[in-house]
Amino acid sequence: MKYNVTIGMEIHAELKTGSKMFCSCKNGLGLEKTPNVNICPVCTAQPGTLPVPNRKAIEAVQRVGLALGCTLRLQSKFDRKNYFYPDIPKGYQISQYDEPFCEHGVMEIEDDGIKKSFRITRIHLEEDTGKSMHPTGEHFTLVDFNRAGVPLMELVTEADFTNGKDVRLFCQKLRQTLRYLEVSDADMEKGQMRCEVNISLYKEGSDRLSGTKSEIKNINSFRSVERSIEYEILRQTGVLEAGGTLVQETRGWDEAKGITVSQRKKESAHDYRYFPEPDIPPFSFTEEYVEKLRSTLPELPDAKFKRFVSEYGLPEADVVTLTEDHHLANYFEAVASELGEKVESKEITVPLERALKLASNYILTELRKYFAENGEDITTIKITPENYAEFIGIVADGKINSSAAQTVLAEMYKGGDNDPSHIIERLNLAQMSDSSELEAIVDTVLVSNEKSVLDFRSGKQNAFQFLIGQIMKETRGKANPKVVADILTEKLK
Ligand SMILES: [Zn+2]
């Protein structure tokens, strides 16, 4: 029996506004180390308090909607979603039911050169809950309300997905977009972005929504998104092929074991008894407001990718990495503009395209290596784009060789003196390209390596490389290898 797969998703992302959704408590990670310090009567639902919606949070979710091709509803409202759980102090959550801020979007992903589109049903805004804590060995539960009332967007997709990889790519692209918009850091490991996956199988030829779905929760990395789906497809297939019946249930992802585990059976859909939030009047927005908001959107990932490829002539694989993070992309753009001026003014003699490729290479290899080693990223780098461009110019023009280049960049990365020319002077790293100076050194090396000279003349090619090596050693690696090779060839004739 052949089964096909249907997957839909609900993704929550915490918005990084200055304050919480309905009160003036601060919003932000790092404020939350001690439990219940970042709370007030509103977010702990004391009697008589009233919620005041956070305008920035509403704008943020609407900008996300516009970036993902959604239609913004001109009429919208908040609703109460009623359910009891210790971490929601009000006994209900303020959310949105039938009039979400954004509807009918789409996101395109690319998998090995193939473009695929996935529909977004809606994006709405709600408040996050507190956190229940279960101290080990104790028979009670503690509740921390620091997170209660943090603005949370929820994106719901259509059940368009058929495999784990597409879902992972979608989530990664969403994180990238949220970061470009600077509305959320969307770090899954920190719980700022949380995915719930609905997955069901159906027999080939039958209705694609006819299967029994399970919902996977507790997924906290992109890798787990993909793995948990792959596991769940295998598990459901196994049950069906053995003649068993699936039950609608919520399953948790056990990262260590690499399996999903049943958490609770779901008999029917919850009745949350949604009703319009009586304490917050409904919203109405104008077309002008929407267009004004649209004009605040930055260049988005796809557009930036296309422009980098065409404007800078870089390989697509390089551009994928350069534009993955908008801070890195902006840094590269600042460097590119500096390089453009240097080529224009003949300060650099190589063509701009070559300088750009070199700039990209050193970022993708050396700088990223440093970032990984030091747990840093482009936002904390001490090298200014001006100094980095100067460094690239020096390397491009062959004023230092590649091993010296690595030393200079390492010095620049450390901070202190960032000026590459100063570092080269201080460490005496300038490449020797002066022929007369080098000729003298070549002569000395030839005299003290007579055997290798004879070997070369009797046809042993590797004697040539040996001699080059000796000359480089003599100059402590500073000789221009090209000039040395030319002089040596001439002398050996
Ligand atoms: Zn508060």
XYZ file of C-alpha atoms and ligand atoms in Angstrom:
494
model
C 0.000 0.000 0.000
C 1.348 3.407 -0.908
C 0.779 6.367 1.409
C 1.146 10.034 0.692
C 1.966 12.655 3.286
C 0.158 15.886 4.246
C 1.894 18.356 6.556
C 0.782 21.721 7.867
C 2.413 23.980 10.406
C 1.809 26.486 13.147
C 4.813 28.631 13.935
C 5.028 30.997 16.890
C 7.636 33.737 17.044
C 8.235 36.181 19.887
C 8.375 39.747 18.631
C 11.223 41.862 19.931
C 9.353 44.986 20.883
C 10.461 47.276 23.699
C 7.533 46.364 25.924
C 5.038 43.540 26.331
C 1.825 43.157 24.317
C -0.695 44.772 26.656
C 1.320 46.447 29.431
C 4.475 48.507 29.823
C 6.656 45.702 31.262
C 9.932 45.388 29.382
C 10.207 42.724 26.717
C 13.445 40.984 26.020
C 15.598 38.032 26.835
C 18.145 38.480 29.564
C 15.628 40.268 31.757
C 14.233 36.883 32.587
C 16.918 35.229 34.714
C 15.035 35.644 37.995
C 11.423 34.410 37.963
C 8.552 36.871 38.332
C 10.516 40.109 38.287
C 9.272 41.439 34.965
C 5.589 41.492 35.770
C 2.856 43.974 36.628
C -0.833 43.904 37.532
C -1.821 43.753 33.828
C 0.262 40.760 32.719
C -0.576 38.890 35.905
C -4.285 39.651 35.455
C -5.031 41.459 38.702
C -8.692 42.437 39.048
C -9.593 45.764 37.492
C -6.672 46.027 35.086
C -7.151 46.764 31.404
C -4.970 45.742 28.450
C -3.577 48.416 26.112
C -2.406 46.985 22.747
C 1.195 47.559 21.700
C 1.196 49.497 18.421
C 4.741 48.378 17.510
C 3.762 44.739 17.859
C 0.765 45.203 15.577
C 2.922 46.986 12.994
C 5.539 44.238 13.260
C 3.098 41.443 12.533
C 1.556 43.433 9.682
C 4.999 44.050 8.163
C 5.682 40.315 8.353
C 2.393 39.776 6.555
C 3.293 42.234 3.800
C 6.748 40.662 3.417
C 5.099 37.269 2.950
C 2.569 38.439 0.389
C -0.409 38.458 2.754
C -3.459 40.655 2.499
C -3.847 42.872 5.536
C -7.354 42.935 6.921
C -8.689 46.471 7.200
C -11.059 45.347 9.966
C -9.526 43.321 12.729
C -9.962 42.562 16.417
C -8.648 40.606 19.360
C -10.550 37.676 20.831
C -10.423 35.732 24.049
C -9.328 32.145 23.749
C -10.619 30.486 26.885
C -8.742 27.631 28.466
C -7.417 26.876 31.888
C -3.746 26.336 32.449
C -1.597 27.516 35.375
C 0.674 29.584 33.137
C -2.119 31.804 31.788
C -3.067 34.077 34.662
C -6.294 35.396 33.132
C -7.838 32.006 32.450
C -7.883 33.010 28.788
C -5.357 34.189 26.251
C -5.890 37.317 24.190
C -5.516 36.092 20.625
C -7.259 36.536 17.284
C -9.950 34.238 15.979
C -11.804 35.112 12.787
C -10.208 38.454 11.923
C -6.437 37.948 11.998
C -4.258 40.901 10.999
C -2.870 39.049 7.932
C -4.297 36.435 5.573
C -3.509 34.494 2.385
C 0.245 34.760 2.013
C 2.802 32.670 0.259
C 6.453 31.835 0.720
C 8.790 30.536 -1.904
C 11.699 28.289 -1.018
C 14.421 26.841 -3.186
C 15.594 23.278 -2.847
C 18.510 22.249 -5.072
C 17.553 24.811 -7.685
C 13.857 23.882 -7.651
C 11.486 26.642 -6.544
C 8.473 25.652 -4.472
C 5.635 27.785 -3.090
C 3.813 27.199 0.168
C 0.621 28.963 1.138
C 0.231 30.824 4.395
C -3.308 30.746 5.751
C -2.978 33.537 8.276
C -0.698 35.397 10.641
C -2.175 36.692 13.846
C -1.018 38.285 17.053
C -1.445 37.030 20.586
C 0.229 37.118 23.974
C 2.715 34.527 25.145
C 2.037 32.487 28.271
C 4.138 32.187 31.413
C 6.292 29.144 32.025
C 5.533 26.232 34.316
C 8.536 24.790 36.096
C 8.627 21.363 37.643
C 11.476 21.175 40.202
C 12.973 17.687 40.148
C 12.000 15.528 43.089
C 9.296 17.950 44.234
C 5.557 17.441 44.181
C 4.655 20.933 43.138
C 4.887 23.147 40.074
C 6.155 26.724 40.024
C 5.019 29.364 37.587
C 7.170 32.166 36.179
C 5.192 34.996 34.562
C 8.131 36.918 33.092
C 7.171 35.686 29.627
C 3.427 36.198 30.136
C 2.193 38.910 27.807
C 5.188 38.926 25.454
C 3.902 39.671 21.932
C 3.740 36.483 19.950
C 2.919 36.122 16.271
C 1.424 32.900 15.046
C 1.754 31.894 11.431
C -0.455 29.088 10.172
C 0.266 27.392 6.858
C -1.966 25.390 4.554
C -1.299 21.650 4.635
C 0.859 21.965 1.501
C 3.994 20.205 2.684
C 4.857 16.604 1.887
C 8.264 16.109 3.490
C 10.469 17.227 6.354
C 13.103 18.967 4.289
C 10.652 21.429 2.735
C 9.303 22.214 6.197
C 12.818 22.861 7.481
C 13.630 25.125 4.518
C 10.372 27.009 5.090
C 11.180 27.553 8.770
C 14.706 28.706 7.946
C 13.433 31.135 5.340
C 10.880 32.456 7.817
C 13.597 33.046 10.410
C 15.696 34.829 7.794
C 12.748 37.044 6.846
C 11.913 37.880 10.482
C 15.543 38.839 11.033
C 15.661 40.968 7.876
C 12.578 42.770 9.161
C 14.218 43.022 12.601
C 10.979 42.019 14.268
C 12.273 38.847 15.930
C 15.563 37.043 16.447
C 13.588 33.839 15.960
C 16.177 31.673 17.654
C 14.638 28.215 18.021
C 17.186 27.089 20.612
C 16.121 30.023 22.807
C 12.427 29.302 22.295
C 11.885 32.562 20.390
C 10.523 30.551 17.476
C 8.489 27.393 18.080
C 7.098 25.031 15.466
C 4.189 22.658 15.745
C 3.758 20.245 12.908
C 0.522 18.511 11.910
C 1.098 15.399 9.917
C -1.129 12.719 8.429
C -0.946 10.033 5.796
C -3.540 9.119 3.193
C -3.871 6.280 0.739
C -3.041 7.080 -2.807
C -6.247 7.967 -4.607
C -8.177 9.064 -1.536
C -8.784 12.548 -0.138
C -5.485 14.070 0.997
C -7.000 15.257 4.263
C -8.622 11.908 5.051
C -5.813 10.662 7.303
C -5.644 10.818 11.089
C -3.307 13.579 12.076
C -0.844 13.798 14.869
C 0.683 17.021 16.097
C 4.377 17.154 16.992
C 5.519 19.601 19.670
C 8.753 20.387 21.577
C 10.760 20.847 18.410
C 13.632 23.191 19.175
C 15.974 23.163 16.215
C 15.699 23.159 12.426
C 17.370 19.782 12.354
C 14.735 18.370 14.710
C 11.955 19.777 12.518
C 13.152 17.626 9.658
C 14.072 14.572 11.732
C 10.832 14.484 13.710
C 8.771 14.582 10.519
C 10.798 11.816 8.921
C 10.378 9.724 12.052
C 6.646 10.377 12.236
C 6.112 9.414 8.587
C 7.856 6.097 9.221
C 5.925 5.498 12.434
C 2.507 6.187 10.907
C 3.344 4.088 7.843
C 4.393 1.250 10.155
C 1.127 1.361 12.118
C -1.012 1.438 8.960
C 0.910 -1.326 7.214
C 0.572 -3.548 10.255
C -3.194 -3.110 9.957
C -3.386 -0.824 13.004
C -5.401 2.350 13.531
C -3.918 5.770 14.205
C -5.402 8.024 16.845
C -5.491 11.792 16.733
C -2.951 12.866 19.313
C -0.247 15.278 20.354
C 3.236 13.821 20.303
C 6.416 15.279 21.760
C 9.769 15.088 20.007
C 12.436 13.351 22.080
C 15.644 14.784 20.691
C 17.976 12.371 22.502
C 16.142 9.246 21.377
C 15.185 10.637 17.975
C 11.552 9.563 18.346
C 8.132 11.109 18.923
C 6.251 10.114 22.077
C 2.504 10.276 22.669
C 1.636 13.080 25.085
C -2.119 13.281 25.009
C -4.942 11.933 22.926
C -7.164 14.489 21.348
C -10.738 13.328 21.044
C -12.046 16.339 19.197
C -11.045 19.898 18.535
C -10.857 22.034 21.670
C -13.753 24.305 22.293
C -12.028 27.478 23.275
C -15.261 29.468 23.334
C -13.673 32.343 21.499
C -15.438 35.657 21.829
C -14.405 39.227 20.990
C -12.155 40.786 23.627
C -14.491 43.299 25.286
C -11.653 45.407 26.753
C -10.037 46.228 23.383
C -12.071 48.019 20.701
C -11.835 46.567 17.169
C -9.320 48.056 14.734
C -9.870 49.601 11.369
C -6.989 50.412 9.062
C -6.943 52.402 5.849
C -5.354 51.493 2.506
C -3.040 54.478 2.988
C -1.862 53.048 6.284
C -1.119 49.702 4.608
C 0.831 51.315 1.775
C 2.781 53.446 4.203
C 3.688 50.342 6.151
C 4.684 48.575 2.932
C 7.106 51.399 2.179
C 8.963 50.625 5.422
C 9.880 47.106 4.287
C 13.601 46.579 3.755
C 15.001 44.729 0.763
C 13.931 41.148 1.415
C 16.080 37.994 1.119
C 15.066 36.950 -2.421
C 15.530 40.435 -3.847
C 18.863 40.857 -2.113
C 20.047 37.484 -3.384
C 19.192 38.342 -6.999
C 20.818 41.743 -6.774
C 24.037 40.397 -5.216
C 24.383 37.844 -8.013
C 23.809 40.366 -10.792
C 25.490 43.406 -9.267
C 28.602 41.767 -7.835
C 28.994 38.826 -10.218
C 29.556 36.407 -7.345
C 28.768 32.681 -7.503
C 25.248 31.853 -6.237
C 26.581 29.546 -3.527
C 28.642 32.418 -2.072
C 25.694 34.800 -2.240
C 23.474 32.334 -0.360
C 25.837 32.591 2.603
C 26.499 36.324 2.279
C 22.780 37.140 2.279
C 21.761 34.567 4.886
C 22.068 37.253 7.511
C 21.215 40.855 6.612
C 23.940 42.252 8.874
C 26.537 40.251 6.959
C 24.988 41.322 3.656
C 25.093 44.986 4.725
C 28.722 44.639 5.786
C 29.627 43.174 2.422
C 27.810 45.993 0.652
C 29.769 48.585 2.605
C 33.013 46.803 1.682
C 31.950 46.559 -1.968
C 31.275 50.268 -2.114
C 34.732 51.030 -0.646
C 36.363 48.683 -3.149
C 34.468 50.356 -5.970
C 35.967 53.717 -5.001
C 39.463 52.262 -4.683
C 39.298 50.698 -8.145
C 37.873 53.912 -9.578
C 40.672 55.998 -8.084
C 43.290 53.421 -9.194
C 44.301 52.794 -5.590
C 43.692 49.152 -6.459
C 44.937 47.944 -9.835
C 42.962 44.694 -10.208
C 39.474 44.681 -11.777
C 36.625 45.285 -9.314
C 35.109 41.850 -9.894
C 38.316 40.197 -8.733
C 38.527 42.369 -5.623
C 34.882 41.572 -4.780
C 35.481 37.852 -5.138
C 38.490 38.109 -2.865
C 36.475 40.119 -0.318
C 33.760 37.473 -0.378
C 36.279 34.608 -0.067
C 37.965 36.029 3.014
C 34.578 36.613 4.663
C 33.286 33.145 3.855
C 36.424 31.330 4.938
C 38.592 33.283 7.405
C 36.077 35.586 9.088
C 33.449 32.888 9.429
C 36.083 30.619 10.941
C 36.849 33.305 13.551
C 33.147 33.829 14.225
C 32.654 30.112 14.836
C 35.713 29.885 17.087
C 34.715 32.888 19.190
C 30.934 32.547 19.170
C 30.697 35.930 17.456
C 29.125 37.281 14.311
C 29.420 40.245 11.981
C 27.585 42.534 14.417
C 30.437 42.303 16.949
C 33.347 42.525 14.494
C 35.972 45.165 15.254
C 37.147 45.495 11.637
C 35.442 48.407 9.900
C 34.347 47.928 6.269
C 36.913 50.635 5.333
C 39.800 48.715 6.897
C 38.572 45.423 5.498
C 38.404 46.927 1.991
C 41.909 48.298 2.407
C 43.114 44.860 3.430
C 41.478 43.298 0.357
C 43.120 45.920 -1.858
C 46.545 45.088 -0.430
C 46.042 41.358 -0.964
C 44.546 41.806 -4.435
C 47.528 43.841 -5.545
C 49.960 41.222 -4.244
C 51.585 43.539 -1.718
C 51.542 40.690 0.797
C 51.376 36.966 0.127
C 48.573 34.726 1.310
C 50.229 33.528 4.493
C 51.020 37.117 5.496
C 47.429 37.997 4.610
C 46.148 35.498 7.154
C 48.447 36.969 9.815
C 47.279 40.506 9.057
C 43.606 39.549 9.127
C 44.070 37.691 12.408
C 45.679 40.826 13.903
C 42.866 43.002 12.581
C 40.276 40.629 14.033
C 41.881 40.829 17.463
C 41.217 44.554 17.470
C 43.460 47.279 18.787
C 45.114 48.519 15.625
C 42.808 47.689 12.724
C 44.768 49.434 10.015
C 46.273 46.734 7.763
C 49.121 49.006 6.542
C 50.231 49.628 10.135
C 50.146 45.923 10.899
C 52.170 45.049 7.793
C 54.750 47.651 8.735
C 54.834 46.655 12.393
C 55.230 42.950 11.623
C 57.452 43.576 8.592
C 55.257 41.500 6.322
C 55.388 43.404 3.053
C 55.960 41.135 0.126
C 59.360 41.389 -1.585
C 58.785 42.010 -5.272
C 61.922 43.991 -5.947
C 63.852 41.969 -8.557
C 67.377 43.128 -7.747
C 66.932 42.368 -4.066
C 65.437 38.975 -4.856
C 68.067 38.170 -7.491
C 70.786 38.465 -4.876
C 68.948 36.031 -2.608
C 68.350 33.597 -5.496
C 72.087 33.681 -6.275
C 72.998 32.833 -2.664
C 70.515 29.951 -2.612
C 71.830 28.565 -5.923
C 75.415 28.632 -4.663
C 74.588 26.756 -1.491
C 72.377 24.187 -3.265
C 74.578 23.038 -6.126
C 73.240 19.510 -6.034
C 69.670 20.628 -6.598
C 70.797 22.791 -9.507
C 72.481 19.763 -11.104
C 69.381 17.646 -10.377
C 67.194 20.201 -12.118
C 69.463 20.349 -15.131
C 69.354 16.554 -15.385
C 65.577 16.798 -15.654
C 64.319 16.473 -12.076
C 61.428 18.920 -11.972
C 60.859 18.758 -8.225
C 64.325 20.242 -7.671
C 62.779 23.497 -8.935
C 60.130 23.446 -6.227
C 62.798 22.659 -3.648
C 64.786 25.716 -4.705
C 61.688 27.920 -4.557
C 61.120 26.613 -1.067
C 64.658 27.505 -0.033
C 64.267 31.035 -1.381
C 60.954 31.502 0.430
C 62.601 30.267 3.597
C 65.462 32.722 3.120
C 62.957 35.587 2.795
C 60.788 34.262 5.645
C 57.907 33.745 3.240
C 57.808 37.321 2.080
C 59.117 36.856 -1.463
C 56.594 37.282 -4.229
C 56.391 33.663 -5.489
C 55.692 34.725 -9.074
C 58.736 37.024 -9.247
C 60.920 34.368 -7.602
C 59.819 31.732 -10.119
C 60.604 34.072 -13.014
C 64.083 34.901 -11.691
C 64.857 31.258 -10.950
C 63.766 30.089 -14.401
C 65.987 32.727 -15.951
C 69.006 31.845 -13.782
C 68.705 28.103 -14.388
C 68.744 28.443 -18.159
Zn 3.214 43.655 32.700
